[in-house]
């Protein structure tokens, strides 16, 4: 197997334990057997897989530049690192966290900085310029990319988005996942609803129903 095949191998040798397994919810589960068909020839599938992996790596690179968080699960699968000892138990918290006293920092004084910076255009991009040296601030240089690199990456993403085999593979895969989830909802909707009702408190994460009826909502507020 080459590098791309090794990276895309499923970790079937790993005993997976999900959150649902840990809390022992008696859901109806589904299993698929037989040969997996992607809907595209094998060579096109290899090409599509390489392009998807390269796109994910490119996203990871840009997320790091802007200080974002790239999903750790995706990163581990990209580098071929599979967890060998996932936790087999989980605890469900029934106490919502306390909100911070000064979330927006309105009670804190404005900071006073020793250095002063300007925003200037530098080869087609906006850069933070140190007024004392008239150059890009040294600690921030690693977060800048050239206009040529950005346009190159942008054009490459546009090109792969218009490739037929890749679009076919992604469409079939997303359709399969959506149908799989809809089947899960049909089988386990009542169990999930009962589990949500058993939670003693209500917050953003377990609200079962939102009243969007304008007249009814105004009537309740008037009361």
PDB file of C-alpha atoms in Angstrom:
ATOM      1  CA  UNK A   1       0.000   0.000   0.000  1.00  0.00           C
ATOM      2  CA  UNK A   2       1.212   3.484  -0.770  1.00  0.00           C
ATOM      3  CA  UNK A   3       0.930   6.404   1.643  1.00  0.00           C
ATOM      4  CA  UNK A   4      -2.576   7.409   0.635  1.00  0.00           C
ATOM      5  CA  UNK A   5      -3.872   3.843   0.936  1.00  0.00           C
ATOM      6  CA  UNK A   6      -2.281   3.494   4.356  1.00  0.00           C
ATOM      7  CA  UNK A   7      -3.836   6.752   5.522  1.00  0.00           C
ATOM      8  CA  UNK A   8      -7.303   5.826   4.289  1.00  0.00           C
ATOM      9  CA  UNK A   9      -7.407   2.341   5.810  1.00  0.00           C
ATOM     10  CA  UNK A  10     -10.211   1.958   8.297  1.00  0.00           C
ATOM     11  CA  UNK A  11      -9.104   1.133  11.850  1.00  0.00           C
ATOM     12  CA  UNK A  12     -11.216  -1.999  11.991  1.00  0.00           C
ATOM     13  CA  UNK A  13      -8.817  -3.608  14.442  1.00  0.00           C
ATOM     14  CA  UNK A  14      -9.682  -0.991  17.072  1.00  0.00           C
ATOM     15  CA  UNK A  15     -12.459  -1.754  19.531  1.00  0.00           C
ATOM     16  CA  UNK A  16     -14.587   1.373  19.361  1.00  0.00           C
ATOM     17  CA  UNK A  17     -16.670   2.506  22.334  1.00  0.00           C
ATOM     18  CA  UNK A  18     -18.967   5.429  21.761  1.00  0.00           C
ATOM     19  CA  UNK A  19     -20.817   7.602  24.250  1.00  0.00           C
ATOM     20  CA  UNK A  20     -24.030   5.697  23.576  1.00  0.00           C
ATOM     21  CA  UNK A  21     -22.316   2.418  24.357  1.00  0.00           C
ATOM     22  CA  UNK A  22     -21.028   3.847  27.608  1.00  0.00           C
ATOM     23  CA  UNK A  23     -24.395   4.917  29.012  1.00  0.00           C
ATOM     24  CA  UNK A  24     -26.027   1.705  27.739  1.00  0.00           C
ATOM     25  CA  UNK A  25     -29.000   3.076  25.809  1.00  0.00           C
ATOM     26  CA  UNK A  26     -30.991   0.263  24.259  1.00  0.00           C
ATOM     27  CA  UNK A  27     -31.098   1.674  20.727  1.00  0.00           C
ATOM     28  CA  UNK A  28     -31.816  -0.374  17.645  1.00  0.00           C
ATOM     29  CA  UNK A  29     -28.583  -0.616  15.686  1.00  0.00           C
ATOM     30  CA  UNK A  30     -27.873  -1.363  12.052  1.00  0.00           C
ATOM     31  CA  UNK A  31     -25.080  -3.334  10.448  1.00  0.00           C
ATOM     32  CA  UNK A  32     -24.005  -3.297   6.796  1.00  0.00           C
ATOM     33  CA  UNK A  33     -22.382  -6.290   5.139  1.00  0.00           C
ATOM     34  CA  UNK A  34     -21.114  -7.044   1.673  1.00  0.00           C
ATOM     35  CA  UNK A  35     -18.817  -5.268  -0.734  1.00  0.00           C
ATOM     36  CA  UNK A  36     -18.782  -1.493  -0.444  1.00  0.00           C
ATOM     37  CA  UNK A  37     -19.510   0.294  -3.725  1.00  0.00           C
ATOM     38  CA  UNK A  38     -18.537   3.948  -3.994  1.00  0.00           C
ATOM     39  CA  UNK A  39     -20.253   4.543  -7.337  1.00  0.00           C
ATOM     40  CA  UNK A  40     -17.028   5.461  -9.160  1.00  0.00           C
ATOM     41  CA  UNK A  41     -14.222   3.326 -10.661  1.00  0.00           C
ATOM     42  CA  UNK A  42     -11.335   2.357  -8.398  1.00  0.00           C
ATOM     43  CA  UNK A  43      -8.833   4.708 -10.040  1.00  0.00           C
ATOM     44  CA  UNK A  44     -11.264   7.616  -9.778  1.00  0.00           C
ATOM     45  CA  UNK A  45     -11.871   6.693  -6.147  1.00  0.00           C
ATOM     46  CA  UNK A  46      -8.135   6.802  -5.420  1.00  0.00           C
ATOM     47  CA  UNK A  47      -7.876  10.210  -7.090  1.00  0.00           C
ATOM     48  CA  UNK A  48     -10.906  11.529  -5.188  1.00  0.00           C
ATOM     49  CA  UNK A  49      -9.510  10.230  -1.897  1.00  0.00           C
ATOM     50  CA  UNK A  50      -6.167  11.942  -2.492  1.00  0.00           C
ATOM     51  CA  UNK A  51      -7.888  15.214  -3.314  1.00  0.00           C
ATOM     52  CA  UNK A  52     -10.075  15.055  -0.209  1.00  0.00           C
ATOM     53  CA  UNK A  53      -7.074  14.327   2.009  1.00  0.00           C
ATOM     54  CA  UNK A  54      -5.120  17.203   0.443  1.00  0.00           C
ATOM     55  CA  UNK A  55      -8.109  19.520   0.937  1.00  0.00           C
ATOM     56  CA  UNK A  56      -8.374  18.547   4.607  1.00  0.00           C
ATOM     57  CA  UNK A  57      -4.661  19.149   5.108  1.00  0.00           C
ATOM     58  CA  UNK A  58      -4.996  22.533   3.440  1.00  0.00           C
ATOM     59  CA  UNK A  59      -7.888  23.381   5.754  1.00  0.00           C
ATOM     60  CA  UNK A  60      -5.795  22.327   8.748  1.00  0.00           C
ATOM     61  CA  UNK A  61      -2.999  24.626   7.585  1.00  0.00           C
ATOM     62  CA  UNK A  62      -5.275  27.649   7.229  1.00  0.00           C
ATOM     63  CA  UNK A  63      -7.066  26.925  10.502  1.00  0.00           C
ATOM     64  CA  UNK A  64      -3.698  26.994  12.247  1.00  0.00           C
ATOM     65  CA  UNK A  65      -2.841  30.326  10.608  1.00  0.00           C
ATOM     66  CA  UNK A  66      -6.025  32.008  11.858  1.00  0.00           C
ATOM     67  CA  UNK A  67      -5.821  30.441  15.306  1.00  0.00           C
ATOM     68  CA  UNK A  68      -8.770  28.119  14.753  1.00  0.00           C
ATOM     69  CA  UNK A  69      -9.217  24.608  16.082  1.00  0.00           C
ATOM     70  CA  UNK A  70      -9.032  21.727  13.634  1.00  0.00           C
ATOM     71  CA  UNK A  71     -11.033  18.647  14.725  1.00  0.00           C
ATOM     72  CA  UNK A  72      -8.733  16.260  16.549  1.00  0.00           C
ATOM     73  CA  UNK A  73     -10.565  13.194  15.208  1.00  0.00           C
ATOM     74  CA  UNK A  74      -9.970  14.282  11.606  1.00  0.00           C
ATOM     75  CA  UNK A  75      -6.342  15.116  12.350  1.00  0.00           C
ATOM     76  CA  UNK A  76      -5.728  11.697  13.912  1.00  0.00           C
ATOM     77  CA  UNK A  77      -7.210   9.891  10.919  1.00  0.00           C
ATOM     78  CA  UNK A  78      -5.160  12.004   8.498  1.00  0.00           C
ATOM     79  CA  UNK A  79      -1.892  11.087  10.208  1.00  0.00           C
ATOM     80  CA  UNK A  80      -2.931   7.458  10.725  1.00  0.00           C
ATOM     81  CA  UNK A  81      -3.170   7.721  14.507  1.00  0.00           C
ATOM     82  CA  UNK A  82      -6.042   5.658  15.863  1.00  0.00           C
ATOM     83  CA  UNK A  83      -6.903   5.557  19.569  1.00  0.00           C
ATOM     84  CA  UNK A  84      -6.280   2.126  21.022  1.00  0.00           C
ATOM     85  CA  UNK A  85      -7.901   2.639  24.413  1.00  0.00           C
ATOM     86  CA  UNK A  86     -10.992   4.816  24.200  1.00  0.00           C
ATOM     87  CA  UNK A  87     -12.890   5.277  27.483  1.00  0.00           C
ATOM     88  CA  UNK A  88     -15.586   2.667  28.031  1.00  0.00           C
ATOM     89  CA  UNK A  89     -17.550   4.697  30.536  1.00  0.00           C
ATOM     90  CA  UNK A  90     -18.964   8.187  30.517  1.00  0.00           C
ATOM     91  CA  UNK A  91     -20.693  10.384  33.043  1.00  0.00           C
ATOM     92  CA  UNK A  92     -23.585  12.653  32.166  1.00  0.00           C
ATOM     93  CA  UNK A  93     -23.609  15.977  33.973  1.00  0.00           C
ATOM     94  CA  UNK A  94     -26.971  17.283  35.098  1.00  0.00           C
ATOM     95  CA  UNK A  95     -25.665  20.637  36.327  1.00  0.00           C
ATOM     96  CA  UNK A  96     -25.216  23.389  33.723  1.00  0.00           C
ATOM     97  CA  UNK A  97     -22.048  25.494  34.084  1.00  0.00           C
ATOM     98  CA  UNK A  98     -22.305  28.859  35.770  1.00  0.00           C
ATOM     99  CA  UNK A  99     -22.085  31.828  33.375  1.00  0.00           C
ATOM    100  CA  UNK A 100     -19.035  34.081  33.779  1.00  0.00           C
ATOM    101  CA  UNK A 101     -19.605  37.264  35.760  1.00  0.00           C
ATOM    102  CA  UNK A 102     -18.089  39.554  33.119  1.00  0.00           C
ATOM    103  CA  UNK A 103     -18.321  37.629  29.868  1.00  0.00           C
ATOM    104  CA  UNK A 104     -17.770  40.610  27.551  1.00  0.00           C
ATOM    105  CA  UNK A 105     -15.137  42.302  29.716  1.00  0.00           C
ATOM    106  CA  UNK A 106     -17.206  45.458  30.188  1.00  0.00           C
ATOM    107  CA  UNK A 107     -15.988  45.943  33.761  1.00  0.00           C
ATOM    108  CA  UNK A 108     -12.317  45.693  32.822  1.00  0.00           C
ATOM    109  CA  UNK A 109     -10.275  48.786  31.893  1.00  0.00           C
ATOM    110  CA  UNK A 110      -8.902  49.145  28.392  1.00  0.00           C
ATOM    111  CA  UNK A 111      -5.381  47.736  28.020  1.00  0.00           C
ATOM    112  CA  UNK A 112      -2.408  50.030  27.515  1.00  0.00           C
ATOM    113  CA  UNK A 113       0.114  48.761  24.980  1.00  0.00           C
ATOM    114  CA  UNK A 114       3.788  49.653  24.887  1.00  0.00           C
ATOM    115  CA  UNK A 115       4.073  49.203  21.121  1.00  0.00           C
ATOM    116  CA  UNK A 116       1.991  50.890  18.442  1.00  0.00           C
ATOM    117  CA  UNK A 117       1.142  49.181  15.171  1.00  0.00           C
ATOM    118  CA  UNK A 118      -0.370  50.183  11.847  1.00  0.00           C
ATOM    119  CA  UNK A 119      -2.353  48.199   9.309  1.00  0.00           C
ATOM    120  CA  UNK A 120      -0.895  48.558   5.828  1.00  0.00           C
ATOM    121  CA  UNK A 121      -1.166  46.766   2.524  1.00  0.00           C
ATOM    122  CA  UNK A 122       1.796  44.513   1.914  1.00  0.00           C
ATOM    123  CA  UNK A 123       1.923  42.826  -1.510  1.00  0.00           C
ATOM    124  CA  UNK A 124      -1.830  42.629  -1.794  1.00  0.00           C
ATOM    125  CA  UNK A 125      -2.600  41.640   1.804  1.00  0.00           C
ATOM    126  CA  UNK A 126      -3.151  43.632   4.979  1.00  0.00           C
ATOM    127  CA  UNK A 127      -0.238  43.351   7.406  1.00  0.00           C
ATOM    128  CA  UNK A 128       0.471  44.539  10.944  1.00  0.00           C
ATOM    129  CA  UNK A 129       3.401  46.947  10.666  1.00  0.00           C
ATOM    130  CA  UNK A 130       5.582  47.891  13.609  1.00  0.00           C
ATOM    131  CA  UNK A 131       5.887  51.684  13.625  1.00  0.00           C
ATOM    132  CA  UNK A 132       9.402  51.608  15.015  1.00  0.00           C
ATOM    133  CA  UNK A 133      10.854  49.366  12.293  1.00  0.00           C
ATOM    134  CA  UNK A 134       8.347  49.951   9.452  1.00  0.00           C
ATOM    135  CA  UNK A 135       8.339  46.179   8.895  1.00  0.00           C
ATOM    136  CA  UNK A 136       5.888  43.374   9.567  1.00  0.00           C
ATOM    137  CA  UNK A 137       5.761  42.588  13.265  1.00  0.00           C
ATOM    138  CA  UNK A 138       8.235  39.738  13.687  1.00  0.00           C
ATOM    139  CA  UNK A 139       6.124  37.415  15.924  1.00  0.00           C
ATOM    140  CA  UNK A 140       3.290  37.575  13.367  1.00  0.00           C
ATOM    141  CA  UNK A 141       5.311  36.804  10.240  1.00  0.00           C
ATOM    142  CA  UNK A 142       4.611  33.082  10.454  1.00  0.00           C
ATOM    143  CA  UNK A 143       0.871  33.750  10.179  1.00  0.00           C
ATOM    144  CA  UNK A 144       1.137  35.524   6.828  1.00  0.00           C
ATOM    145  CA  UNK A 145       0.898  33.927   3.427  1.00  0.00           C
ATOM    146  CA  UNK A 146       1.629  35.448   0.073  1.00  0.00           C
ATOM    147  CA  UNK A 147      -1.053  36.451  -2.349  1.00  0.00           C
ATOM    148  CA  UNK A 148       0.321  33.957  -4.861  1.00  0.00           C
ATOM    149  CA  UNK A 149      -0.057  31.037  -2.442  1.00  0.00           C
ATOM    150  CA  UNK A 150      -3.591  32.028  -1.510  1.00  0.00           C
ATOM    151  CA  UNK A 151      -4.677  32.334  -5.152  1.00  0.00           C
ATOM    152  CA  UNK A 152      -3.001  29.020  -5.968  1.00  0.00           C
ATOM    153  CA  UNK A 153      -4.842  27.223  -3.157  1.00  0.00           C
ATOM    154  CA  UNK A 154      -8.112  28.950  -4.024  1.00  0.00           C
ATOM    155  CA  UNK A 155      -7.889  27.965  -7.691  1.00  0.00           C
ATOM    156  CA  UNK A 156      -7.014  24.382  -6.760  1.00  0.00           C
ATOM    157  CA  UNK A 157     -10.068  24.096  -4.509  1.00  0.00           C
ATOM    158  CA  UNK A 158     -12.288  25.490  -7.263  1.00  0.00           C
ATOM    159  CA  UNK A 159     -10.856  22.971  -9.709  1.00  0.00           C
ATOM    160  CA  UNK A 160     -11.444  19.897  -7.553  1.00  0.00           C
ATOM    161  CA  UNK A 161     -14.969  21.103  -6.684  1.00  0.00           C
ATOM    162  CA  UNK A 162     -15.852  20.850 -10.379  1.00  0.00           C
ATOM    163  CA  UNK A 163     -14.408  17.383 -10.986  1.00  0.00           C
ATOM    164  CA  UNK A 164     -17.048  14.827 -11.911  1.00  0.00           C
ATOM    165  CA  UNK A 165     -15.771  11.695 -10.096  1.00  0.00           C
ATOM    166  CA  UNK A 166     -15.140  13.617  -6.884  1.00  0.00           C
ATOM    167  CA  UNK A 167     -18.589  15.234  -6.968  1.00  0.00           C
ATOM    168  CA  UNK A 168     -20.206  11.845  -7.627  1.00  0.00           C
ATOM    169  CA  UNK A 169     -18.357  10.184  -4.761  1.00  0.00           C
ATOM    170  CA  UNK A 170     -19.153  13.002  -2.298  1.00  0.00           C
ATOM    171  CA  UNK A 171     -22.804  13.146  -3.325  1.00  0.00           C
ATOM    172  CA  UNK A 172     -23.312   9.404  -2.936  1.00  0.00           C
ATOM    173  CA  UNK A 173     -21.484   9.338   0.389  1.00  0.00           C
ATOM    174  CA  UNK A 174     -23.436  12.273   1.840  1.00  0.00           C
ATOM    175  CA  UNK A 175     -26.712  10.800   0.588  1.00  0.00           C
ATOM    176  CA  UNK A 176     -25.860   7.495   2.256  1.00  0.00           C
ATOM    177  CA  UNK A 177     -25.052   9.192   5.570  1.00  0.00           C
ATOM    178  CA  UNK A 178     -28.238  11.261   5.456  1.00  0.00           C
ATOM    179  CA  UNK A 179     -30.356   8.191   4.718  1.00  0.00           C
ATOM    180  CA  UNK A 180     -28.566   6.261   7.457  1.00  0.00           C
ATOM    181  CA  UNK A 181     -29.388   8.991   9.968  1.00  0.00           C
ATOM    182  CA  UNK A 182     -33.019   9.183   8.852  1.00  0.00           C
ATOM    183  CA  UNK A 183     -33.337   5.436   9.358  1.00  0.00           C
ATOM    184  CA  UNK A 184     -31.856   5.813  12.838  1.00  0.00           C
ATOM    185  CA  UNK A 185     -34.438   8.514  13.621  1.00  0.00           C
ATOM    186  CA  UNK A 186     -37.281   6.278  12.435  1.00  0.00           C
ATOM    187  CA  UNK A 187     -36.073   3.429  14.634  1.00  0.00           C
ATOM    188  CA  UNK A 188     -35.073   5.320  17.780  1.00  0.00           C
ATOM    189  CA  UNK A 189     -37.000   8.587  17.819  1.00  0.00           C
ATOM    190  CA  UNK A 190     -39.141   7.613  20.805  1.00  0.00           C
ATOM    191  CA  UNK A 191     -36.144   6.416  22.812  1.00  0.00           C
ATOM    192  CA  UNK A 192     -34.253   9.650  22.184  1.00  0.00           C
ATOM    193  CA  UNK A 193     -37.285  11.726  23.138  1.00  0.00           C
ATOM    194  CA  UNK A 194     -37.708   9.750  26.371  1.00  0.00           C
ATOM    195  CA  UNK A 195     -34.016  10.176  27.171  1.00  0.00           C
ATOM    196  CA  UNK A 196     -34.238  13.949  26.695  1.00  0.00           C
ATOM    197  CA  UNK A 197     -37.313  14.155  28.925  1.00  0.00           C
ATOM    198  CA  UNK A 198     -35.423  12.366  31.696  1.00  0.00           C
ATOM    199  CA  UNK A 199     -32.922  15.242  31.999  1.00  0.00           C
ATOM    200  CA  UNK A 200     -33.998  17.288  35.050  1.00  0.00           C
ATOM    201  CA  UNK A 201     -32.943  20.701  33.702  1.00  0.00           C
ATOM    202  CA  UNK A 202     -33.486  22.505  30.417  1.00  0.00           C
ATOM    203  CA  UNK A 203     -30.789  24.331  28.520  1.00  0.00           C
ATOM    204  CA  UNK A 204     -29.729  25.055  24.960  1.00  0.00           C
ATOM    205  CA  UNK A 205     -28.506  21.504  24.372  1.00  0.00           C
ATOM    206  CA  UNK A 206     -31.617  19.549  25.299  1.00  0.00           C
ATOM    207  CA  UNK A 207     -34.571  21.758  24.355  1.00  0.00           C
ATOM    208  CA  UNK A 208     -37.059  19.437  22.689  1.00  0.00           C
ATOM    209  CA  UNK A 209     -39.359  22.039  21.170  1.00  0.00           C
ATOM    210  CA  UNK A 210     -39.118  25.721  20.294  1.00  0.00           C
ATOM    211  CA  UNK A 211     -42.319  27.758  20.052  1.00  0.00           C
ATOM    212  CA  UNK A 212     -42.088  29.724  16.807  1.00  0.00           C
ATOM    213  CA  UNK A 213     -45.797  30.590  16.641  1.00  0.00           C
ATOM    214  CA  UNK A 214     -45.884  34.373  16.894  1.00  0.00           C
ATOM    215  CA  UNK A 215     -49.422  34.782  18.267  1.00  0.00           C
ATOM    216  CA  UNK A 216     -49.011  32.096  20.892  1.00  0.00           C
ATOM    217  CA  UNK A 217     -45.632  33.449  21.944  1.00  0.00           C
ATOM    218  CA  UNK A 218     -46.943  37.014  22.372  1.00  0.00           C
ATOM    219  CA  UNK A 219     -49.974  35.746  24.283  1.00  0.00           C
ATOM    220  CA  UNK A 220     -47.750  33.892  26.743  1.00  0.00           C
ATOM    221  CA  UNK A 221     -45.537  36.933  27.228  1.00  0.00           C
ATOM    222  CA  UNK A 222     -48.607  39.106  27.871  1.00  0.00           C
ATOM    223  CA  UNK A 223     -49.715  36.727  30.585  1.00  0.00           C
TER     224      UNK A 223
END
